[in-house]
């Protein structure tokens, strides 16, 4: 089995203390050692040493891992668990011990990574939403009877999309120029959350940043990589590295945690002759909250009288260690009350394509997350990742809750512009 040499190094770093187990969402839910980080490290070590056959049950424990990396945060020995899991998963997929259906392969490799195709695939759902039939059909359970991945996709679509106006190639900063940056737009993020890109552009502009939106960029490659297509992921990485003029930029701005983590880790995935170019690109990648906090923002002036809580997206908190910055930005908004969320760092179950492929565990985790949000008494929840917004949003609609979901940069944008936030609600259509 070809596994990156770092995987073995990481495995040997584990002292089996078990301090990571209580941070692991699957262990917290199932209380099984084999579904904990320590248990999975034992299993993966035994597989690599050929002491354990690759049977269905063993593979299931590894597939059930969300790759949320909460165990990395918890580990006192500094085990970088994803460096064990990801290569092992790739080799299990290559050995066909883990297999995807035809439909799953089609959507994961040929639809999701391309924003235009996602938009085209969503067209029937958007039509139902325009006709006002979406909520009724969703409540009747129509999407559950659609076959396989189609039904799961249809039920995830965010019904409230406030405008899909094309993004400009360039937007000049207001006032004294403080930075020159470029926006990474991604795939699902661009197809379903372009309003968050617009909010990001406006907030950067308000803070004196010139913003480029380079044409020719593509998906970050995370969908391909995590589903076992290393070559497809590298092709997309290459496309991105070529599209951004990083030497002329202060930063490449990303507003979804999963993409940001992937872009920052390119040099780790492909340590061949391209490493230096990838390192130069990745060295400029900044999450929008990280960037704005470093820059120091102009005070937002218009009050936003909302009680809001903040959910830590795993790939922001655990993969990028960004926790303080989004909270610091939110706390600058006048009138906004930020309330703490218990278990805010426990994965909501979205985890890239996990919510499509492991839906039973994904649903258990999102129910737990929404229960915790409701305990805070908040009117809204902020999260900086497309997957979390979609997955939590579906649960909010399923329970017919009046809860506003927003990216932190949207809240900032509303305050800068003096826009009244949309009324929290599962069936509110808003257009800004
Ligand atoms: S991964 Fe870290 S925390 Fe978990 S058992 Fe190993 S050494 Fe302990
Ligand atoms: S990555 Fe997440 S789900 Fe997987 S073992 Fe670590 S904490 Fe558990």
mmCIF file of C-alpha atoms in Angstrom, residues 215-354:
data_model
loop_
_atom_site.group_PDB
_atom_site.id
_atom_site.type_symbol
_atom_site.label_atom_id
_atom_site.label_comp_id
_atom_site.label_asym_id
_atom_site.label_seq_id
_atom_site.Cartn_x
_atom_site.Cartn_y
_atom_site.Cartn_z
ATOM 1 C CA UNK A 215 -11.218 34.624 -14.205
ATOM 2 C CA UNK A 216 -10.074 31.083 -14.889
ATOM 3 C CA UNK A 217 -9.959 30.032 -11.244
ATOM 4 C CA UNK A 218 -11.817 26.846 -10.260
ATOM 5 C CA UNK A 219 -12.883 24.639 -7.374
ATOM 6 C CA UNK A 220 -10.250 24.271 -4.623
ATOM 7 C CA UNK A 221 -10.033 20.517 -5.308
ATOM 8 C CA UNK A 222 -11.267 19.348 -1.887
ATOM 9 C CA UNK A 223 -14.239 17.431 -3.310
ATOM 10 C CA UNK A 224 -12.008 15.454 -5.672
ATOM 11 C CA UNK A 225 -9.280 14.918 -3.112
ATOM 12 C CA UNK A 226 -11.534 13.676 -0.325
ATOM 13 C CA UNK A 227 -13.447 11.391 -2.698
ATOM 14 C CA UNK A 228 -10.217 9.758 -3.868
ATOM 15 C CA UNK A 229 -9.427 11.554 -7.137
ATOM 16 C CA UNK A 230 -5.995 12.909 -6.305
ATOM 17 C CA UNK A 231 -5.194 13.604 -9.959
ATOM 18 C CA UNK A 232 -8.414 15.606 -10.515
ATOM 19 C CA UNK A 233 -7.690 17.618 -7.351
ATOM 20 C CA UNK A 234 -4.168 18.434 -8.529
ATOM 21 C CA UNK A 235 -5.484 19.625 -11.884
ATOM 22 C CA UNK A 236 -7.766 22.086 -10.108
ATOM 23 C CA UNK A 237 -4.956 23.197 -7.795
ATOM 24 C CA UNK A 238 -2.811 23.855 -10.857
ATOM 25 C CA UNK A 239 -5.614 25.911 -12.419
ATOM 26 C CA UNK A 240 -5.876 28.057 -9.263
ATOM 27 C CA UNK A 241 -2.154 28.553 -8.828
ATOM 28 C CA UNK A 242 -1.963 29.750 -12.455
ATOM 29 C CA UNK A 243 -4.986 32.069 -12.180
ATOM 30 C CA UNK A 244 -3.953 34.216 -9.205
ATOM 31 C CA UNK A 245 -1.192 36.831 -9.706
ATOM 32 C CA UNK A 246 0.032 36.221 -6.171
ATOM 33 C CA UNK A 247 3.202 38.319 -6.477
ATOM 34 C CA UNK A 248 1.028 41.416 -7.014
ATOM 35 C CA UNK A 249 -1.337 40.608 -4.173
ATOM 36 C CA UNK A 250 -1.342 41.071 -0.431
ATOM 37 C CA UNK A 251 -3.753 38.183 0.016
ATOM 38 C CA UNK A 252 -5.999 35.628 -1.664
ATOM 39 C CA UNK A 253 -9.277 35.936 0.235
ATOM 40 C CA UNK A 254 -11.466 32.905 0.943
ATOM 41 C CA UNK A 255 -14.829 33.077 2.686
ATOM 42 C CA UNK A 256 -15.656 29.371 3.120
ATOM 43 C CA UNK A 257 -13.639 27.374 5.634
ATOM 44 C CA UNK A 258 -13.386 24.111 3.659
ATOM 45 C CA UNK A 259 -11.919 25.846 0.594
ATOM 46 C CA UNK A 260 -9.568 27.939 2.737
ATOM 47 C CA UNK A 261 -8.129 24.894 4.496
ATOM 48 C CA UNK A 262 -7.592 23.103 1.179
ATOM 49 C CA UNK A 263 -5.927 26.104 -0.512
ATOM 50 C CA UNK A 264 -3.623 26.629 2.478
ATOM 51 C CA UNK A 265 -2.571 22.972 2.400
ATOM 52 C CA UNK A 266 -1.718 22.542 -1.304
ATOM 53 C CA UNK A 267 2.032 22.183 -0.631
ATOM 54 C CA UNK A 268 1.340 19.446 1.901
ATOM 55 C CA UNK A 269 -0.664 17.388 -0.594
ATOM 56 C CA UNK A 270 1.696 17.604 -3.532
ATOM 57 C CA UNK A 271 5.247 17.637 -2.290
ATOM 58 C CA UNK A 272 6.786 17.137 -5.740
ATOM 59 C CA UNK A 273 8.523 19.651 -8.026
ATOM 60 C CA UNK A 274 5.592 22.109 -7.729
ATOM 61 C CA UNK A 275 5.927 22.518 -3.995
ATOM 62 C CA UNK A 276 7.541 25.972 -4.170
ATOM 63 C CA UNK A 277 4.912 27.431 -6.495
ATOM 64 C CA UNK A 278 2.158 25.949 -4.370
ATOM 65 C CA UNK A 279 3.806 27.285 -1.207
ATOM 66 C CA UNK A 280 3.978 30.789 -2.708
ATOM 67 C CA UNK A 281 0.266 30.641 -3.537
ATOM 68 C CA UNK A 282 -0.815 29.050 -0.254
ATOM 69 C CA UNK A 283 1.261 31.521 1.739
ATOM 70 C CA UNK A 284 -1.042 34.303 0.511
ATOM 71 C CA UNK A 285 -4.349 32.562 1.315
ATOM 72 C CA UNK A 286 -6.329 34.192 4.127
ATOM 73 C CA UNK A 287 -9.777 33.534 5.469
ATOM 74 C CA UNK A 288 -11.848 36.735 5.248
ATOM 75 C CA UNK A 289 -12.269 36.971 9.047
ATOM 76 C CA UNK A 290 -8.564 36.355 9.609
ATOM 77 C CA UNK A 291 -7.660 39.015 7.030
ATOM 78 C CA UNK A 292 -10.074 41.682 8.307
ATOM 79 C CA UNK A 293 -9.037 41.124 11.904
ATOM 80 C CA UNK A 294 -5.345 41.544 10.962
ATOM 81 C CA UNK A 295 -6.097 44.612 8.844
ATOM 82 C CA UNK A 296 -8.200 46.267 11.552
ATOM 83 C CA UNK A 297 -11.638 47.229 10.293
ATOM 84 C CA UNK A 298 -13.410 50.524 10.072
ATOM 85 C CA UNK A 299 -16.088 50.516 12.783
ATOM 86 C CA UNK A 300 -19.484 49.414 11.431
ATOM 87 C CA UNK A 301 -21.936 52.124 12.437
ATOM 88 C CA UNK A 302 -25.487 50.958 11.877
ATOM 89 C CA UNK A 303 -27.031 48.954 14.724
ATOM 90 C CA UNK A 304 -28.060 45.363 14.077
ATOM 91 C CA UNK A 305 -30.370 44.528 16.982
ATOM 92 C CA UNK A 306 -29.934 40.754 16.919
ATOM 93 C CA UNK A 307 -29.032 38.032 19.428
ATOM 94 C CA UNK A 308 -26.621 35.807 17.526
ATOM 95 C CA UNK A 309 -24.492 32.783 18.294
ATOM 96 C CA UNK A 310 -21.452 31.544 16.394
ATOM 97 C CA UNK A 311 -20.807 27.989 15.206
ATOM 98 C CA UNK A 312 -17.154 27.092 14.587
ATOM 99 C CA UNK A 313 -16.808 25.445 11.182
ATOM 100 C CA UNK A 314 -14.326 22.576 11.657
ATOM 101 C CA UNK A 315 -12.085 23.632 8.796
ATOM 102 C CA UNK A 316 -11.816 27.104 10.280
ATOM 103 C CA UNK A 317 -11.406 26.199 13.968
ATOM 104 C CA UNK A 318 -9.458 22.946 13.737
ATOM 105 C CA UNK A 319 -7.751 23.060 10.338
ATOM 106 C CA UNK A 320 -6.880 26.790 10.365
ATOM 107 C CA UNK A 321 -7.036 27.539 14.108
ATOM 108 C CA UNK A 322 -9.290 30.543 13.467
ATOM 109 C CA UNK A 323 -11.702 31.033 16.352
ATOM 110 C CA UNK A 324 -11.124 34.450 17.891
ATOM 111 C CA UNK A 325 -11.243 36.545 14.693
ATOM 112 C CA UNK A 326 -14.884 35.972 13.580
ATOM 113 C CA UNK A 327 -16.076 36.576 17.152
ATOM 114 C CA UNK A 328 -13.963 39.745 17.395
ATOM 115 C CA UNK A 329 -15.495 41.083 14.164
ATOM 116 C CA UNK A 330 -19.043 40.250 15.240
ATOM 117 C CA UNK A 331 -18.511 41.954 18.577
ATOM 118 C CA UNK A 332 -17.758 45.232 16.746
ATOM 119 C CA UNK A 333 -21.281 45.397 15.295
ATOM 120 C CA UNK A 334 -23.397 47.827 17.344
ATOM 121 C CA UNK A 335 -26.574 46.342 18.770
ATOM 122 C CA UNK A 336 -25.538 42.760 18.030
ATOM 123 C CA UNK A 337 -25.412 40.512 21.074
ATOM 124 C CA UNK A 338 -23.076 37.551 20.625
ATOM 125 C CA UNK A 339 -23.987 34.624 22.879
ATOM 126 C CA UNK A 340 -21.772 31.558 23.459
ATOM 127 C CA UNK A 341 -22.705 28.206 21.945
ATOM 128 C CA UNK A 342 -22.093 25.016 23.927
ATOM 129 C CA UNK A 343 -20.198 22.431 21.804
ATOM 130 C CA UNK A 344 -19.611 25.102 19.174
ATOM 131 C CA UNK A 345 -16.522 23.208 17.959
ATOM 132 C CA UNK A 346 -18.334 19.887 17.539
ATOM 133 C CA UNK A 347 -18.946 19.186 13.837
ATOM 134 C CA UNK A 348 -22.489 19.822 12.588
ATOM 135 C CA UNK A 349 -22.233 16.744 10.336
ATOM 136 C CA UNK A 350 -21.833 18.551 7.055
ATOM 137 C CA UNK A 351 -18.128 17.792 6.442
ATOM 138 C CA UNK A 352 -17.898 18.269 2.679
ATOM 139 C CA UNK A 353 -19.753 15.457 0.929
ATOM 140 C CA UNK A 354 -20.206 13.534 4.225
#
